[in-house]
Coordinates of C-alpha atoms in Angstrom, one line a residue:
M1 CA -134.7 -57.3 5.6
S2 CA -138.5 -56.8 5.9
V3 CA -140.8 -55.4 3.2
T4 CA -141.3 -52.2 5.3
E5 CA -137.6 -51.6 5.6
V6 CA -137.2 -52.1 1.8
V7 CA -140.0 -49.6 1.0
E8 CA -138.6 -47.0 3.3
T9 CA -135.3 -46.9 1.3
T10 CA -134.8 -44.9 -1.8
L11 CA -136.8 -46.5 -4.6
P12 CA -135.2 -47.4 -8.0
C13 CA -134.9 -44.8 -10.7
P14 CA -133.5 -45.1 -14.2
T15 CA -129.7 -45.7 -14.0
R16 CA -126.9 -46.8 -16.2
D17 CA -125.0 -48.2 -13.2
M18 CA -125.2 -52.0 -13.2
E19 CA -124.1 -52.2 -9.6
R20 CA -127.1 -50.0 -8.7
V21 CA -129.3 -52.3 -10.9
E22 CA -128.2 -55.4 -9.0
D23 CA -128.7 -53.6 -5.6
D24 CA -132.2 -52.4 -6.7
L25 CA -133.1 -56.0 -7.7
D26 CA -132.0 -57.4 -4.4
R27 CA -133.7 -54.7 -2.3
H28 CA -136.8 -53.8 -4.2
G29 CA -137.4 -56.6 -6.6
Y30 CA -137.0 -54.5 -9.7
A31 CA -134.6 -52.2 -11.4
I32 CA -134.6 -49.8 -14.4
L33 CA -131.6 -49.8 -16.7
E34 CA -131.5 -46.7 -18.9
G35 CA -130.1 -46.8 -22.4
A36 CA -130.3 -50.6 -22.7
M37 CA -131.4 -50.3 -26.3
R38 CA -130.0 -48.1 -29.2
P39 CA -132.4 -45.5 -30.6
C40 CA -132.5 -47.2 -34.0
Q41 CA -133.2 -50.6 -32.3
V42 CA -136.1 -49.0 -30.3
A43 CA -137.6 -47.5 -33.5
A44 CA -137.3 -50.9 -35.4
L45 CA -138.9 -52.8 -32.6
R46 CA -141.7 -50.2 -32.1
N47 CA -142.5 -50.1 -35.8
R48 CA -142.6 -53.9 -36.0
V49 CA -144.9 -54.1 -33.0
I50 CA -147.3 -51.5 -34.5
E51 CA -147.3 -53.3 -37.9
Q52 CA -147.9 -56.7 -36.3
A53 CA -150.7 -55.4 -34.1
R54 CA -152.5 -53.8 -37.0
G55 CA -152.1 -56.9 -39.1
E56 CA -153.5 -59.2 -36.5
D57 CA -156.5 -56.9 -36.0
A58 CA -157.1 -56.7 -39.7
Q59 CA -157.2 -60.6 -39.9
G60 CA -159.5 -60.7 -36.9
L61 CA -156.8 -62.4 -34.9
G62 CA -155.9 -59.6 -32.5
F63 CA -155.9 -60.5 -28.8
H64 CA -157.3 -57.8 -26.6
D65 CA -157.0 -57.8 -22.9
G66 CA -160.1 -55.8 -22.2
K67 CA -161.2 -53.1 -24.7
T68 CA -157.9 -51.1 -24.9
N69 CA -154.9 -53.4 -24.2
Q70 CA -153.5 -55.5 -27.0
R71 CA -151.1 -58.4 -26.6
I72 CA -149.0 -60.1 -29.3
W73 CA -147.9 -63.6 -28.7
M74 CA -145.0 -65.8 -30.0
L75 CA -142.8 -62.9 -31.2
P76 CA -139.9 -65.2 -32.2
N77 CA -142.1 -66.2 -35.2
K78 CA -142.9 -62.6 -36.1
G79 CA -139.6 -60.9 -37.0
R80 CA -135.9 -61.3 -36.8
V81 CA -135.7 -58.0 -34.8
F82 CA -137.4 -59.9 -31.9
R83 CA -135.1 -62.9 -32.1
D84 CA -132.1 -60.7 -32.2
L85 CA -133.3 -58.9 -29.1
M86 CA -133.0 -62.2 -27.1
L87 CA -129.3 -62.4 -28.1
E88 CA -128.5 -59.2 -26.4
P89 CA -125.7 -59.8 -23.8
L90 CA -127.9 -58.0 -21.1
V91 CA -130.4 -60.9 -21.2
D92 CA -127.8 -63.5 -20.2
K93 CA -126.2 -61.2 -17.7
V94 CA -129.3 -60.5 -15.6
M95 CA -131.1 -63.8 -16.1
T96 CA -128.0 -65.8 -15.1
R97 CA -127.8 -63.8 -11.9
L98 CA -131.5 -64.2 -11.1
L99 CA -132.3 -67.7 -12.4
G100 CA -128.9 -69.5 -12.9
K101 CA -127.0 -70.2 -16.1
D102 CA -129.5 -72.8 -17.4
Y103 CA -132.5 -70.4 -17.6
L104 CA -135.0 -70.7 -20.5
L105 CA -137.0 -68.2 -22.5
S106 CA -140.5 -68.9 -21.3
S107 CA -142.3 -66.4 -23.6
L108 CA -141.6 -63.4 -25.7
T109 CA -144.7 -61.1 -26.2
A110 CA -145.7 -57.5 -26.7
N111 CA -148.2 -55.4 -24.7
I112 CA -149.8 -52.2 -26.0
A113 CA -151.6 -50.2 -23.3
R114 CA -153.9 -47.7 -25.1
P115 CA -155.8 -44.7 -23.7
G116 CA -158.8 -45.6 -21.5
G117 CA -157.2 -48.7 -20.1
V118 CA -157.9 -49.6 -16.5
P119 CA -155.4 -51.0 -14.0
M120 CA -154.6 -54.7 -14.2
Y121 CA -155.1 -56.8 -11.1
L122 CA -152.0 -57.1 -9.0
H123 CA -150.2 -60.4 -9.4
T124 CA -146.8 -62.1 -9.3
D125 CA -145.4 -63.8 -12.3
Q126 CA -144.9 -67.0 -10.4
G127 CA -148.3 -66.8 -8.8
Y128 CA -149.1 -70.3 -9.9
V129 CA -146.6 -71.5 -7.2
D130 CA -148.7 -71.6 -4.0
F131 CA -145.8 -70.9 -1.7
W132 CA -143.1 -68.3 -1.3
T133 CA -139.6 -69.3 -2.6
P134 CA -136.3 -67.8 -1.2
K135 CA -135.1 -67.3 -4.8
P136 CA -137.2 -66.4 -7.9
L137 CA -138.3 -69.2 -10.2
V138 CA -139.1 -66.8 -13.0
A139 CA -138.1 -63.2 -14.0
N140 CA -139.1 -60.7 -16.5
I141 CA -137.6 -57.9 -18.7
A142 CA -139.9 -55.2 -19.9
W143 CA -138.3 -53.5 -23.0
M144 CA -139.7 -50.0 -23.0
L145 CA -140.5 -48.9 -26.6
D146 CA -142.2 -45.7 -25.4
D147 CA -141.7 -43.5 -22.3
F148 CA -143.3 -45.2 -19.3
T149 CA -145.2 -42.7 -17.2
D150 CA -147.8 -42.9 -14.4
A151 CA -150.3 -41.3 -16.8
N152 CA -149.8 -43.7 -19.8
G153 CA -150.1 -46.9 -17.9
G154 CA -146.6 -47.5 -16.6
T155 CA -146.5 -50.7 -14.6
R156 CA -147.6 -50.4 -11.0
L157 CA -145.2 -52.3 -8.6
V158 CA -145.1 -53.1 -4.9
P159 CA -141.5 -52.5 -4.0
G160 CA -140.0 -55.2 -1.7
S161 CA -143.0 -57.5 -2.1
H162 CA -140.6 -60.2 -3.5
L163 CA -139.3 -60.5 0.1
D164 CA -142.7 -61.2 1.6
P165 CA -142.9 -64.8 2.7
D166 CA -146.6 -64.4 3.6
R167 CA -147.4 -63.3 0.0
R168 CA -150.2 -61.0 1.3
E169 CA -152.7 -59.3 -0.9
Y170 CA -151.7 -55.8 -1.9
S171 CA -153.9 -52.9 -3.2
L172 CA -153.2 -50.2 -5.7
E173 CA -152.4 -47.9 -2.7
D174 CA -149.4 -50.0 -2.0
T175 CA -147.9 -49.5 -5.5
V176 CA -145.7 -47.1 -7.3
A177 CA -145.4 -46.4 -11.0
A178 CA -142.2 -47.7 -12.6
E179 CA -141.4 -44.8 -14.9
G180 CA -138.6 -44.6 -17.4
P181 CA -137.6 -43.4 -20.9
D182 CA -137.9 -45.3 -24.1
G183 CA -134.9 -47.5 -24.7
A184 CA -134.7 -48.5 -21.0
V185 CA -135.6 -51.9 -19.6
R186 CA -137.3 -52.8 -16.4
I187 CA -136.0 -56.0 -14.9
F188 CA -138.1 -57.6 -12.2
D189 CA -138.1 -60.6 -9.9
G190 CA -140.9 -63.1 -10.5
R191 CA -142.0 -62.8 -6.9
L192 CA -142.8 -59.1 -7.2
A193 CA -146.4 -58.0 -7.0
H194 CA -147.2 -55.8 -10.0
G195 CA -149.8 -55.0 -12.8
T196 CA -150.3 -52.8 -15.8
G197 CA -151.3 -49.2 -14.8
A198 CA -154.2 -47.2 -16.1
N199 CA -153.6 -45.2 -19.3
T200 CA -155.4 -42.0 -18.5
T201 CA -154.0 -40.1 -21.5
S202 CA -156.1 -39.1 -24.5
D203 CA -153.6 -40.0 -27.2
Q204 CA -150.6 -41.9 -25.9
E205 CA -150.0 -45.6 -26.5
R206 CA -147.5 -47.3 -24.2
R207 CA -145.8 -50.2 -25.9
A208 CA -143.4 -52.8 -24.4
I209 CA -141.9 -56.2 -25.2
L210 CA -141.9 -58.6 -22.4
S211 CA -139.3 -61.4 -22.2
Y212 CA -140.3 -63.8 -19.6
H213 CA -137.7 -66.3 -18.4
C214 CA -137.7 -69.3 -16.1
R215 CA -135.5 -71.8 -14.4
P216 CA -134.9 -75.0 -16.5
F217 CA -137.3 -77.2 -14.5
V218 CA -140.3 -74.8 -14.9
R219 CA -142.7 -75.3 -17.8
Q220 CA -142.5 -72.5 -20.4
Q221 CA -145.5 -70.3 -21.2
E222 CA -145.0 -70.8 -24.9
N223 CA -144.2 -74.3 -26.3
Y224 CA -141.4 -73.6 -28.8
F225 CA -141.2 -77.2 -29.8
L226 CA -144.7 -77.0 -31.2
G227 CA -145.1 -73.3 -31.8
L228 CA -141.9 -72.2 -33.4
D229 CA -141.9 -72.0 -37.2
P230 CA -140.0 -75.1 -38.4
E231 CA -138.1 -72.9 -40.9
L232 CA -136.7 -70.9 -38.0
R233 CA -135.3 -74.0 -36.3
R234 CA -133.1 -74.6 -39.2
T235 CA -131.4 -71.2 -39.0

């Protein structure tokens, strides 16, 4: 099926139907699963992300992607609530389907898109591979800790671009906003063109956790042998 044929079909919307999720992944390169997290879990994760972001800024260690977006790295070291998230059965279910049963956690990070943010450049998560692959080498789950809307910087995606063997360059005019409620997750193929949207609101922060996964022969983004707190390895 061509990219044009994929785009002309009904685009993904939040759903609780796993069959629809799998079909959306195949056809469009992404899917939005509603209700993937419990409300108390969303609140705990959101609060911990806010606390960690403020703490890193207070210590002069905050990493800012431009003036408004903040990223938090190496979340396994920064709270059990993050480590527990990676034990959710959903992770194994979707990543085994996309990447095979021996997939690895490549990185676990958080992204806060604040008001005034500009659109991120469009890219694919396996863009470092200079050729198209018939199956993804990496895949991502965006755990939505706030509602994702077009206005607050919801991720911009090019539906069907994971099926484009020419890997052509896309523009923002080719994208759609991946909108969904807090507690949902957006699962997406590593070949899909995407980027953080512009947060044009005056007072809304858009927070997400990104669990990035890879096939076992791909180098991980975060080196857990070196970076993981030795005390955690004993637990």
